[in-house]
mmCIF file of C-alpha atoms in Angstrom:
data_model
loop_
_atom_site.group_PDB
_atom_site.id
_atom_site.type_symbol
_atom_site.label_atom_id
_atom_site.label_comp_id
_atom_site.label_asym_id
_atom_site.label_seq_id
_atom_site.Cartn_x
_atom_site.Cartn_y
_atom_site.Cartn_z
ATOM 1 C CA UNK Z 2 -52.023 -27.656 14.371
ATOM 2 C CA UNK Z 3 -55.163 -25.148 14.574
ATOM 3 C CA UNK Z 4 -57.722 -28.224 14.784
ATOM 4 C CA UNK Z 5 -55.655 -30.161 17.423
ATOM 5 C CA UNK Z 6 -55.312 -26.489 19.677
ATOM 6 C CA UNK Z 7 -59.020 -26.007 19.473
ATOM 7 C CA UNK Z 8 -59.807 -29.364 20.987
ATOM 8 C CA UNK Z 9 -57.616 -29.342 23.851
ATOM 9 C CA UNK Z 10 -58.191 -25.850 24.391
ATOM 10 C CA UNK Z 11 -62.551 -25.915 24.052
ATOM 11 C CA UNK Z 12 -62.091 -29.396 26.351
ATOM 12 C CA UNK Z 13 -60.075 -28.291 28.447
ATOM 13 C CA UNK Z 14 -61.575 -24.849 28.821
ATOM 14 C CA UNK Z 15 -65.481 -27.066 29.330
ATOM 15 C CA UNK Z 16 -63.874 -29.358 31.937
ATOM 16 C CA UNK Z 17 -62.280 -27.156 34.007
ATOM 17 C CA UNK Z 18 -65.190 -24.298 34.148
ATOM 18 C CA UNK Z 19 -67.386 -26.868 35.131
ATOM 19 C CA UNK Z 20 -65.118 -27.939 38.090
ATOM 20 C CA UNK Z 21 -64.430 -24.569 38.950
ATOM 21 C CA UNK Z 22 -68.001 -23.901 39.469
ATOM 22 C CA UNK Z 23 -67.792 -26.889 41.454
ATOM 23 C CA UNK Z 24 -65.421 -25.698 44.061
ATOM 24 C CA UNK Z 25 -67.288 -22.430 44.252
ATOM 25 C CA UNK Z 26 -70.703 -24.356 45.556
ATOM 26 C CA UNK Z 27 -68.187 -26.534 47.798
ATOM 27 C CA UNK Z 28 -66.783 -23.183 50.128
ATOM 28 C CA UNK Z 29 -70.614 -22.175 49.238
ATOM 29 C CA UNK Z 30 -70.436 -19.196 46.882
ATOM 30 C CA UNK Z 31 -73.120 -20.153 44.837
ATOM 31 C CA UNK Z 32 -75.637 -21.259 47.282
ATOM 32 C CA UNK Z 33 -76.692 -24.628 48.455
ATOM 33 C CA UNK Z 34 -74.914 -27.851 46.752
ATOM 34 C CA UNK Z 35 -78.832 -28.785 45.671
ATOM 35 C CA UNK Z 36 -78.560 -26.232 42.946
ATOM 36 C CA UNK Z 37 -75.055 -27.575 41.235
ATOM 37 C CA UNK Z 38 -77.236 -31.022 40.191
ATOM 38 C CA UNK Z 39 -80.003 -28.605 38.930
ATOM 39 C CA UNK Z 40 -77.595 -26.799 37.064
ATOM 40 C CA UNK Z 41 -75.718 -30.019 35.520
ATOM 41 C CA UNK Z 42 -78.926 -31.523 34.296
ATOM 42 C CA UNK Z 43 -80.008 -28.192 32.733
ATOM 43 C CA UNK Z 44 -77.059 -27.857 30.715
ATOM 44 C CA UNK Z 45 -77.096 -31.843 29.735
ATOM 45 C CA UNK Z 46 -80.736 -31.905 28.789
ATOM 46 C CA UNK Z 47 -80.253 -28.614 26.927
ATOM 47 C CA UNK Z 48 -77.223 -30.176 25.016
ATOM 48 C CA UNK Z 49 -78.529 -33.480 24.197
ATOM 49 C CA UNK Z 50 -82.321 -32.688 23.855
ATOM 50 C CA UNK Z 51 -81.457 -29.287 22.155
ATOM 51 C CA UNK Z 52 -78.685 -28.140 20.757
ATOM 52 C CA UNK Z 53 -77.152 -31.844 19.710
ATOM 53 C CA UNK Z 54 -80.266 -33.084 17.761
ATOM 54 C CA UNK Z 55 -80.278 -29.040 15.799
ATOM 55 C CA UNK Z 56 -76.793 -29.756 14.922
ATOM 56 C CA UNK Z 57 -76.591 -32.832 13.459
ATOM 57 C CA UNK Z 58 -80.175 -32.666 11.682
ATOM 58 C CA UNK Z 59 -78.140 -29.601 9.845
ATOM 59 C CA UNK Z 60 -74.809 -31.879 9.384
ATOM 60 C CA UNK Z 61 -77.113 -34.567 7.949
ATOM 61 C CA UNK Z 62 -78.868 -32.556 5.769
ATOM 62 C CA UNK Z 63 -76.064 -31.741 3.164
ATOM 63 C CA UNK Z 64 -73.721 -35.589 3.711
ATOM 64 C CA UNK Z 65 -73.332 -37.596 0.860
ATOM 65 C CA UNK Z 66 -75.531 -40.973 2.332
ATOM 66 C CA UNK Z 67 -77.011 -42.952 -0.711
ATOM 67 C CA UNK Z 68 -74.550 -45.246 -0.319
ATOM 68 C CA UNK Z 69 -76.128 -48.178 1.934
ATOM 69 C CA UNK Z 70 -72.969 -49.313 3.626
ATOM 70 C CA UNK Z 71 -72.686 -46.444 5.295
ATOM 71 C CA UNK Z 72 -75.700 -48.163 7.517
ATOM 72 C CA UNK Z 73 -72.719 -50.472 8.967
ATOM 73 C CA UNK Z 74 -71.544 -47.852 10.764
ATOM 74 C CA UNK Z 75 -74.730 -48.349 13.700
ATOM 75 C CA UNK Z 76 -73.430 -51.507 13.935
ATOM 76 C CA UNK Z 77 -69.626 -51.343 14.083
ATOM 77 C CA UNK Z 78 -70.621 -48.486 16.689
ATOM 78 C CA UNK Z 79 -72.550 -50.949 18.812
ATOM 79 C CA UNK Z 80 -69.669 -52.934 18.696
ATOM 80 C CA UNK Z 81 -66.684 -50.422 19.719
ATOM 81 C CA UNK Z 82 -68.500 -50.598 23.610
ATOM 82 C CA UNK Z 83 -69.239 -53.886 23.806
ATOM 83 C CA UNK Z 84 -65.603 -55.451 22.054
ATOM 84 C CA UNK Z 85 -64.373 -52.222 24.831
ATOM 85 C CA UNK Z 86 -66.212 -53.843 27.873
ATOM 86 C CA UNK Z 87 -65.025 -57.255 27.069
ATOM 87 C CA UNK Z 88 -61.453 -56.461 26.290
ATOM 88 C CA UNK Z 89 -61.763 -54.769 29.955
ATOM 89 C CA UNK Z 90 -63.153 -57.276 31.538
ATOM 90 C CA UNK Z 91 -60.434 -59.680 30.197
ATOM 91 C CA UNK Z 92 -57.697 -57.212 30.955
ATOM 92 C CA UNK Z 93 -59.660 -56.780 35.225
ATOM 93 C CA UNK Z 94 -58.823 -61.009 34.984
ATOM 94 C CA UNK Z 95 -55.280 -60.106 34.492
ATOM 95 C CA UNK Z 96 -55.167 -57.795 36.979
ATOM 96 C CA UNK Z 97 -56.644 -59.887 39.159
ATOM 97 C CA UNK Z 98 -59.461 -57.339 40.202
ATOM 98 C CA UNK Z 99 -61.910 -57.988 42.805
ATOM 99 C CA UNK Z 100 -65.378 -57.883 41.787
ATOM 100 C CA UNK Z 101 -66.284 -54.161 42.465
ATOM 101 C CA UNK Z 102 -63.056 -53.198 40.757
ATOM 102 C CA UNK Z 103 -63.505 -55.316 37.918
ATOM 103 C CA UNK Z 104 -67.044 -54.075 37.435
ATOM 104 C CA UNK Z 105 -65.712 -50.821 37.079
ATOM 105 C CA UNK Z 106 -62.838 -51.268 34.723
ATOM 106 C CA UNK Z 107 -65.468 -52.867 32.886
ATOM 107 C CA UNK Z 108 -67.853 -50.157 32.523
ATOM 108 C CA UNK Z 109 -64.853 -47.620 31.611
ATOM 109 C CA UNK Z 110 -63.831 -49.654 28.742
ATOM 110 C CA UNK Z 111 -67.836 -50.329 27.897
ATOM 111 C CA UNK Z 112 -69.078 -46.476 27.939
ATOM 112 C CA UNK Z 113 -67.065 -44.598 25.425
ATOM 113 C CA UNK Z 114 -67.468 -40.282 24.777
ATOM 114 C CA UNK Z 115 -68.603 -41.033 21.036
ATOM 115 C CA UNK Z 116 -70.635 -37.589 21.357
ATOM 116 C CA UNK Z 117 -69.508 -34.525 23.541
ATOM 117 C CA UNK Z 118 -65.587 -35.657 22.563
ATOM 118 C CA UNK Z 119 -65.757 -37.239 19.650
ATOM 119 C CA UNK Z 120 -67.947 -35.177 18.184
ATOM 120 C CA UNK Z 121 -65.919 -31.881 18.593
ATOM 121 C CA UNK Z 122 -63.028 -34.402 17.674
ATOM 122 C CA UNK Z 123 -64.386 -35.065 14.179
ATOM 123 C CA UNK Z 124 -65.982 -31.750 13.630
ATOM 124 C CA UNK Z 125 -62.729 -29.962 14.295
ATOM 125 C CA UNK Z 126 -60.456 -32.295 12.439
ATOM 126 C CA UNK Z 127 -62.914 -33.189 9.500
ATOM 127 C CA UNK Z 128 -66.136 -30.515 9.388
ATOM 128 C CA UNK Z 129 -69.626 -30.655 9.229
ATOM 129 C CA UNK Z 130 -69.833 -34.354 7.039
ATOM 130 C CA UNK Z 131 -67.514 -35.794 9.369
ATOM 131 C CA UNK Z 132 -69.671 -34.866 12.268
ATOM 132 C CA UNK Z 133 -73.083 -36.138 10.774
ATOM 133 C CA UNK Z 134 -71.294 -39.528 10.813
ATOM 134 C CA UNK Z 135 -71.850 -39.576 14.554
ATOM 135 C CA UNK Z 136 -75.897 -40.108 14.998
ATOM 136 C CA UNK Z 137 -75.247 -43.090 12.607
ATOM 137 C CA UNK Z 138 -72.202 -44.594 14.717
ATOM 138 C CA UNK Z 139 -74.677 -43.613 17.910
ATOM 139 C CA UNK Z 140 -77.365 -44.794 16.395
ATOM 140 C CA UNK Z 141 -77.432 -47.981 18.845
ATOM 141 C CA UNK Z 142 -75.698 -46.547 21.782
ATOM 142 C CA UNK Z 143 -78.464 -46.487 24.047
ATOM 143 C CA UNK Z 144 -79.711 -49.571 23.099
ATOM 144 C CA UNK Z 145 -76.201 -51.224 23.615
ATOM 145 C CA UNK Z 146 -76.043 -48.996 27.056
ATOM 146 C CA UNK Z 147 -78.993 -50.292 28.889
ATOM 147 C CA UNK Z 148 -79.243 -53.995 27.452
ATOM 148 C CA UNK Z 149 -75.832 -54.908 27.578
ATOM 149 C CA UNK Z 150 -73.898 -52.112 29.616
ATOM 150 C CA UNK Z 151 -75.910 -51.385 32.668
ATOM 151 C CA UNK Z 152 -76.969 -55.592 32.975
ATOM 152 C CA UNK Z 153 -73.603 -56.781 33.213
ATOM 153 C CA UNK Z 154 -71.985 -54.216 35.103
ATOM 154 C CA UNK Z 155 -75.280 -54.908 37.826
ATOM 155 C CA UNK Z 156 -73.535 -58.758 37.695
ATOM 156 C CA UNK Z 157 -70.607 -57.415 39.310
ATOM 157 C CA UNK Z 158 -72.191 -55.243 41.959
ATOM 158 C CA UNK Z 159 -73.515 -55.619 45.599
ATOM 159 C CA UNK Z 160 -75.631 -52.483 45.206
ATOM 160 C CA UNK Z 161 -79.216 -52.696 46.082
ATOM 161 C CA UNK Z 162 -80.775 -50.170 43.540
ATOM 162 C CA UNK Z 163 -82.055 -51.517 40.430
ATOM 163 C CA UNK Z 164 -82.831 -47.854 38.440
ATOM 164 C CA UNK Z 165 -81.599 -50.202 35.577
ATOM 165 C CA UNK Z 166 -83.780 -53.351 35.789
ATOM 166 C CA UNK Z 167 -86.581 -53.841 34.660
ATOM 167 C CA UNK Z 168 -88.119 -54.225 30.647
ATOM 168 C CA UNK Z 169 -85.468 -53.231 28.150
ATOM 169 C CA UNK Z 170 -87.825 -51.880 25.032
ATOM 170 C CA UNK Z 171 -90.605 -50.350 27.856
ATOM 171 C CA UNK Z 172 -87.341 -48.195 29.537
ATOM 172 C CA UNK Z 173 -85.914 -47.299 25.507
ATOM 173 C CA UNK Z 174 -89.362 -46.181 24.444
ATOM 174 C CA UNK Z 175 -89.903 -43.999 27.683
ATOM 175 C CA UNK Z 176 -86.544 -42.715 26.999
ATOM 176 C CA UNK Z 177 -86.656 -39.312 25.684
ATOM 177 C CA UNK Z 178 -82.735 -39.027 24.952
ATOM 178 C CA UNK Z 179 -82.842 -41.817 22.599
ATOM 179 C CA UNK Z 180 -86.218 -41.085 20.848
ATOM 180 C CA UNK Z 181 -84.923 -37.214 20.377
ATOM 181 C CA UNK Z 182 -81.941 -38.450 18.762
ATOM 182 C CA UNK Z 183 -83.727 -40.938 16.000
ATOM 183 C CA UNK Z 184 -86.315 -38.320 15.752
ATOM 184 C CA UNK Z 185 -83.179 -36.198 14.427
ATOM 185 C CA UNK Z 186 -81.729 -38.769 12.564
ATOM 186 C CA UNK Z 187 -84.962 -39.254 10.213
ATOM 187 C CA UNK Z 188 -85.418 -35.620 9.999
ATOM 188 C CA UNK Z 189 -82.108 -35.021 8.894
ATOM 189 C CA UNK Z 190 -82.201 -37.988 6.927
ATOM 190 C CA UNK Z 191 -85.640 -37.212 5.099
ATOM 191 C CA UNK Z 192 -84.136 -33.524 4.718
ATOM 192 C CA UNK Z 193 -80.978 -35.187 2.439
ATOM 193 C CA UNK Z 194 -83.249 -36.909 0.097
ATOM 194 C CA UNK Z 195 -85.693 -34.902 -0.563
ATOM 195 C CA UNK Z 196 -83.300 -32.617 -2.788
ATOM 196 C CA UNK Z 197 -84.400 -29.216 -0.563
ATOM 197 C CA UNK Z 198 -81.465 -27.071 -0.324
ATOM 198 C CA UNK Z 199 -79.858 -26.503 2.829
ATOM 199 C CA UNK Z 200 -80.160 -22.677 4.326
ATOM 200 C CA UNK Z 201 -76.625 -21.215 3.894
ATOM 201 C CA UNK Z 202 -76.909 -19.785 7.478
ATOM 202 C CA UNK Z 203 -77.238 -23.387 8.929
ATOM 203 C CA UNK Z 204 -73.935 -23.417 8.189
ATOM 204 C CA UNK Z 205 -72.717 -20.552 10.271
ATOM 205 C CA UNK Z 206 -75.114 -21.736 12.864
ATOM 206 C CA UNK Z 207 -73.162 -25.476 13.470
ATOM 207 C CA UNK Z 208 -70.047 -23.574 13.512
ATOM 208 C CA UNK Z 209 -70.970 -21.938 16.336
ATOM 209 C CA UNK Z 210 -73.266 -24.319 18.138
ATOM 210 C CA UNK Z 211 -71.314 -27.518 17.848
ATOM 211 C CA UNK Z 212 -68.172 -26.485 19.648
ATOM 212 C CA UNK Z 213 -70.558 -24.038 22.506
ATOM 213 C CA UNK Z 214 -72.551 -28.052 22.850
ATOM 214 C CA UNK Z 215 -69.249 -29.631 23.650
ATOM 215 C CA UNK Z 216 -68.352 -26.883 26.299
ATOM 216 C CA UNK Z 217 -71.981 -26.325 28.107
ATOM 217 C CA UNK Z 218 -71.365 -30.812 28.256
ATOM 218 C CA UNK Z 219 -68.064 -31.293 29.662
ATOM 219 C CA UNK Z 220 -69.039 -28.433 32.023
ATOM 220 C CA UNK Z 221 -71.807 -30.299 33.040
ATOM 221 C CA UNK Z 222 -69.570 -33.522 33.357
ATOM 222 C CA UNK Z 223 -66.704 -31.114 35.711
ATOM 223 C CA UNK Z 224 -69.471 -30.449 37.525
ATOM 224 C CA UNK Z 225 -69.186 -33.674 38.711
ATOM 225 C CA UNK Z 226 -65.093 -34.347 38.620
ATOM 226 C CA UNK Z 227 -63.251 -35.886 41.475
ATOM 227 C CA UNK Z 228 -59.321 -35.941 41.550
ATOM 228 C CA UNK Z 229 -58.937 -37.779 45.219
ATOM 229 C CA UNK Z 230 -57.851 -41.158 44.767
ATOM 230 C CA UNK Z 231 -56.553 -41.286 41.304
ATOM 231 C CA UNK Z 232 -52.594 -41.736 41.547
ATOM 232 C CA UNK Z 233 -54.123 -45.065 43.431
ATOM 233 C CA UNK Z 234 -55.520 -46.561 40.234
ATOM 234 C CA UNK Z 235 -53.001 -44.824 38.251
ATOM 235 C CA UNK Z 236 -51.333 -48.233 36.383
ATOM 236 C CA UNK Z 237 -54.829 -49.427 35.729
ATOM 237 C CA UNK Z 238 -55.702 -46.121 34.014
ATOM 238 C CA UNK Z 239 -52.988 -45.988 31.926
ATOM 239 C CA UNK Z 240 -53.764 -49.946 31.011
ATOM 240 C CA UNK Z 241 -57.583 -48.891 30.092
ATOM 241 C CA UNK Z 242 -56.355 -46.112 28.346
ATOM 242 C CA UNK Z 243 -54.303 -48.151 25.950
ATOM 243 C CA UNK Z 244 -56.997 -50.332 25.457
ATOM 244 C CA UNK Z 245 -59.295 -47.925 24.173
ATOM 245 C CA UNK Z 246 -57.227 -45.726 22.340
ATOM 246 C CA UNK Z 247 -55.047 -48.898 20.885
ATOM 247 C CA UNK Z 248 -56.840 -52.076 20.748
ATOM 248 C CA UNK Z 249 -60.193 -50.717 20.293
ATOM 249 C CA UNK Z 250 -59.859 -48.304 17.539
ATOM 250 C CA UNK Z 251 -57.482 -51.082 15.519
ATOM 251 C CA UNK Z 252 -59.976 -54.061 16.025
ATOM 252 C CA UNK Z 253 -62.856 -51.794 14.989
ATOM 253 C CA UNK Z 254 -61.622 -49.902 11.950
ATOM 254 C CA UNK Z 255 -60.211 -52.961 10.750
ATOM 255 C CA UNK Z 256 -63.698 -54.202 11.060
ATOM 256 C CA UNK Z 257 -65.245 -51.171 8.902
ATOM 257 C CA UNK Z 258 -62.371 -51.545 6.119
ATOM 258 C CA UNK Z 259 -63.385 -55.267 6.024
ATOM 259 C CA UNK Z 260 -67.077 -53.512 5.616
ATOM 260 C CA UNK Z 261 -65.895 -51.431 2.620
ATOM 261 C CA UNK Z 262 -66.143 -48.159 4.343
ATOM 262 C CA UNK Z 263 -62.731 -47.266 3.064
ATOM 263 C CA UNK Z 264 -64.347 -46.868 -0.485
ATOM 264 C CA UNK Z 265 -67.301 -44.306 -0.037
ATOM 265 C CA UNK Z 266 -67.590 -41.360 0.427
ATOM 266 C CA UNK Z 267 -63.874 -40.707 0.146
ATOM 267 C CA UNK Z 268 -63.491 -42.486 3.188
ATOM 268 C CA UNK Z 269 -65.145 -40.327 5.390
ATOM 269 C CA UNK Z 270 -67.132 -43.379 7.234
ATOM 270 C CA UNK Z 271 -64.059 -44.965 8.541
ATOM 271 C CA UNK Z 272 -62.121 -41.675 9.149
ATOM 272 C CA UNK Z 273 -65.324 -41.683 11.417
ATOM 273 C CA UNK Z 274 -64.889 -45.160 12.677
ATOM 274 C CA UNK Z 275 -61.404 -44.435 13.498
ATOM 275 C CA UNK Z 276 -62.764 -41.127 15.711
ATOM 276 C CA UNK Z 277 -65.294 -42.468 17.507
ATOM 277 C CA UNK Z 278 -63.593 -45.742 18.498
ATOM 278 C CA UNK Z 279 -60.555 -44.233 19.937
ATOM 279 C CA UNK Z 280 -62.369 -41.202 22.356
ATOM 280 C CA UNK Z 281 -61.768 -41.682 26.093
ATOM 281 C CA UNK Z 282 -64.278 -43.262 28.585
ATOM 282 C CA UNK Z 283 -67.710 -41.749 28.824
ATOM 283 C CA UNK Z 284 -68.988 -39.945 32.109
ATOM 284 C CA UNK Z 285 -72.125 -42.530 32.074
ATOM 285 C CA UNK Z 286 -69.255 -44.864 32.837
ATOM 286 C CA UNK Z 287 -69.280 -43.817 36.480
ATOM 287 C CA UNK Z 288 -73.453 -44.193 36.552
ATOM 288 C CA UNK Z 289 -73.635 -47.822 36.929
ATOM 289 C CA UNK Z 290 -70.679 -48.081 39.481
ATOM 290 C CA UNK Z 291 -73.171 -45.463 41.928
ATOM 291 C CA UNK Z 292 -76.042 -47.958 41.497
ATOM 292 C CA UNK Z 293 -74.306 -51.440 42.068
ATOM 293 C CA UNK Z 294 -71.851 -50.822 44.810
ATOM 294 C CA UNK Z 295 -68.835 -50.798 42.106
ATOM 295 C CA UNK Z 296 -65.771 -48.931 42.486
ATOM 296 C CA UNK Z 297 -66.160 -45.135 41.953
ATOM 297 C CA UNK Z 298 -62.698 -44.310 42.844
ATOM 298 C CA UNK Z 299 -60.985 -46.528 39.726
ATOM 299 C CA UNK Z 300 -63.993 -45.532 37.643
ATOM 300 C CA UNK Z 301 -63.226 -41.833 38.373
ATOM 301 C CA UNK Z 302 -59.513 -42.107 37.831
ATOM 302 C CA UNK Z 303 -59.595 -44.408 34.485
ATOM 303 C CA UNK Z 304 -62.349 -41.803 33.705
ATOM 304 C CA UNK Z 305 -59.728 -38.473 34.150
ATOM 305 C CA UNK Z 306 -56.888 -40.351 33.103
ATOM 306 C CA UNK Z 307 -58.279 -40.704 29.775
ATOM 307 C CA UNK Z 308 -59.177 -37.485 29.244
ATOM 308 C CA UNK Z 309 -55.619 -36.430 29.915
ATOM 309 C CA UNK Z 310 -54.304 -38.801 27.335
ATOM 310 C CA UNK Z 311 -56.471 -37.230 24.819
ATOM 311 C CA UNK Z 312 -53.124 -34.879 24.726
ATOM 312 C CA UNK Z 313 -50.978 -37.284 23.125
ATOM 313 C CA UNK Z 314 -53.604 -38.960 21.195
ATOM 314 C CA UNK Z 315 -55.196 -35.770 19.119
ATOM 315 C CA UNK Z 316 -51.724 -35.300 17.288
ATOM 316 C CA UNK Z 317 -51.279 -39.093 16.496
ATOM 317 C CA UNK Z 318 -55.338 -39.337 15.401
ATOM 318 C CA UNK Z 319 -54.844 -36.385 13.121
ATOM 319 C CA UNK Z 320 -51.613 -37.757 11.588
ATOM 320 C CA UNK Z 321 -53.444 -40.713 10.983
ATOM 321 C CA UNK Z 322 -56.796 -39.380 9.035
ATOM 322 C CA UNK Z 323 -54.304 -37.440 6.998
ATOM 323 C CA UNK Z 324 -53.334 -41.098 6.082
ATOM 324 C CA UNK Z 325 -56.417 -42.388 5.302
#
């Protein structure tokens, strides 16, 4: 039971600090609302640009990854958001959606929280080698994100902005989220192979540093939480939930035992698959709604609704690993 307590309790704990600093800038405690997006991209920049690529550079450093297969898992990652977005999109058809609500279902079952969720997930519930599975499953995220993601969720919208548009490799070089992370990834990579032991304090250093990355994140994502309209969107949560902690997770590690993850590494790579593809929607999922005139509220709501369900699905995802 310790591993599930410590994820709902460091998640919950993240989420709701960060909206309770929210409420204090709302009655205007802490100064002008100006400073609260100062603050939130502080603490995201400082996660992912920071402490993330530290953290899994060290994780990396001591996995077991000769084996080549274990290169599938970029690509079965690439695949759990966009097999997500179109099982969405299909299941906005049967719910006969209009256009700016479809959009948004969309994105929520496109963008999926492989790294501030998933990775305390798999950290907590499988340690340090379980975690350095997640730049490799991330590995095309971004690339996935504004080629596919951002495009056809801008196909839906009536919004006029286009921060999206534009050349796809000029935006993914400029990028410096995504050349951070593969800047850790062939650190921590080179690090592995080269045979150079791994600093027994690097140890004690993830520890601490992996779950504190998860909290200063979802702070920075409560920052930003609204609760308004979502008992209005509440079937249509609970129907994108299923989807991505059901369908999603089944079609994809089905996919990586096909692959032959099942039989290296003890199984570690699709105890990862199963992780990653079953975490709730990602915050970016209510970015592209903002820019094309989607709808925030059912974004929002599948969004939180999610997260909630992460308390009956950490029991039933441990159960299952200890299956694997």
């Amino acid at each position: 039971m310790k591993p599930i307590l410590s994820s709902f309790a460091l998640i919950a704990s993240g989420l709701l600090f960060g909206y309770g600093i929210r409420r204090l800038f709302e009655k205007g405690f802490l100064g002008p609302d100006e400073r609260l997006g100062l603050i939130r991209s502080f603490l995201q920049r400082l996660v992912l640009l920071g402490l993330g690529p530290l953290t899994f550079v060290g994780a990396l450093w001591i996995v077991e990854i000769r084996e080549p297969k274990i290169a599938l898992l970029a690509l079965i990652g690439a695949f759990c958001h966009i097999f997500g977005g179109a099982a969405a999109a299909a299941g906005a058809r049967l719910f006969r959606m209009a256009p700016p609500q479809a959009g948004a279902f969309f994105c929520c079952g496109f963008f999926t929280n492989v790294g501030a969720i998933g990775g305390l997930v798999i950290f907590l519930f499988l340690g340090e080698e379980g975690y350095a599975m997640m730049p490799l499953f991330k590995l095309l995220e971004e690339l996935v994100y504004y080629g596919i993601g951002f495009p056809v969720a801008r196909l839906y919208g009536t919004g006029q902005k286009t921060a999206a548009g534009g050349s796809l490799l000029p935006r993914l070089l400029r990028d410096p989220f995504l050349r951070v992370a593969i800047g850790g990834l062939l650190l921590g990579t080179s690090l592995n192979l080269s045979g150079i032991p791994r600093p027994a304090v690097y140890g004690s250093l993830n520890r601490l540093l992996i779950p504190l990355s998860t909290v200063l994140l979802l702070a920075s994502i409560g920052m930003a939480m609204r609760f308004g309209k979502t008992a209005a969107w509440l079937k249509e949560g609970l129907a994108l939930t299923a989807l991505k902690f059901l369908l999603v997770p089944a079609v994809c590690v089905s996919l990586g035992a096909l692959a032959g993850l099942g039989g290296i590494a003890g199984g570690l790579p699709l105890k990862a698959v199963l992780v990653f593809s079953s975490m709730p929607v990602a915050f970016n999922a209510l970015v592209p709604p903002s820019l094309y005139g989607l709808d925030l509220d059912l974004a929002n709501s599948c969004f939180l609704i999610s997260v909630l369900g992460l308390a009956a699905l950490l029991p039933v995802l441990h159960f299952a690993l200890g299956l694997m």
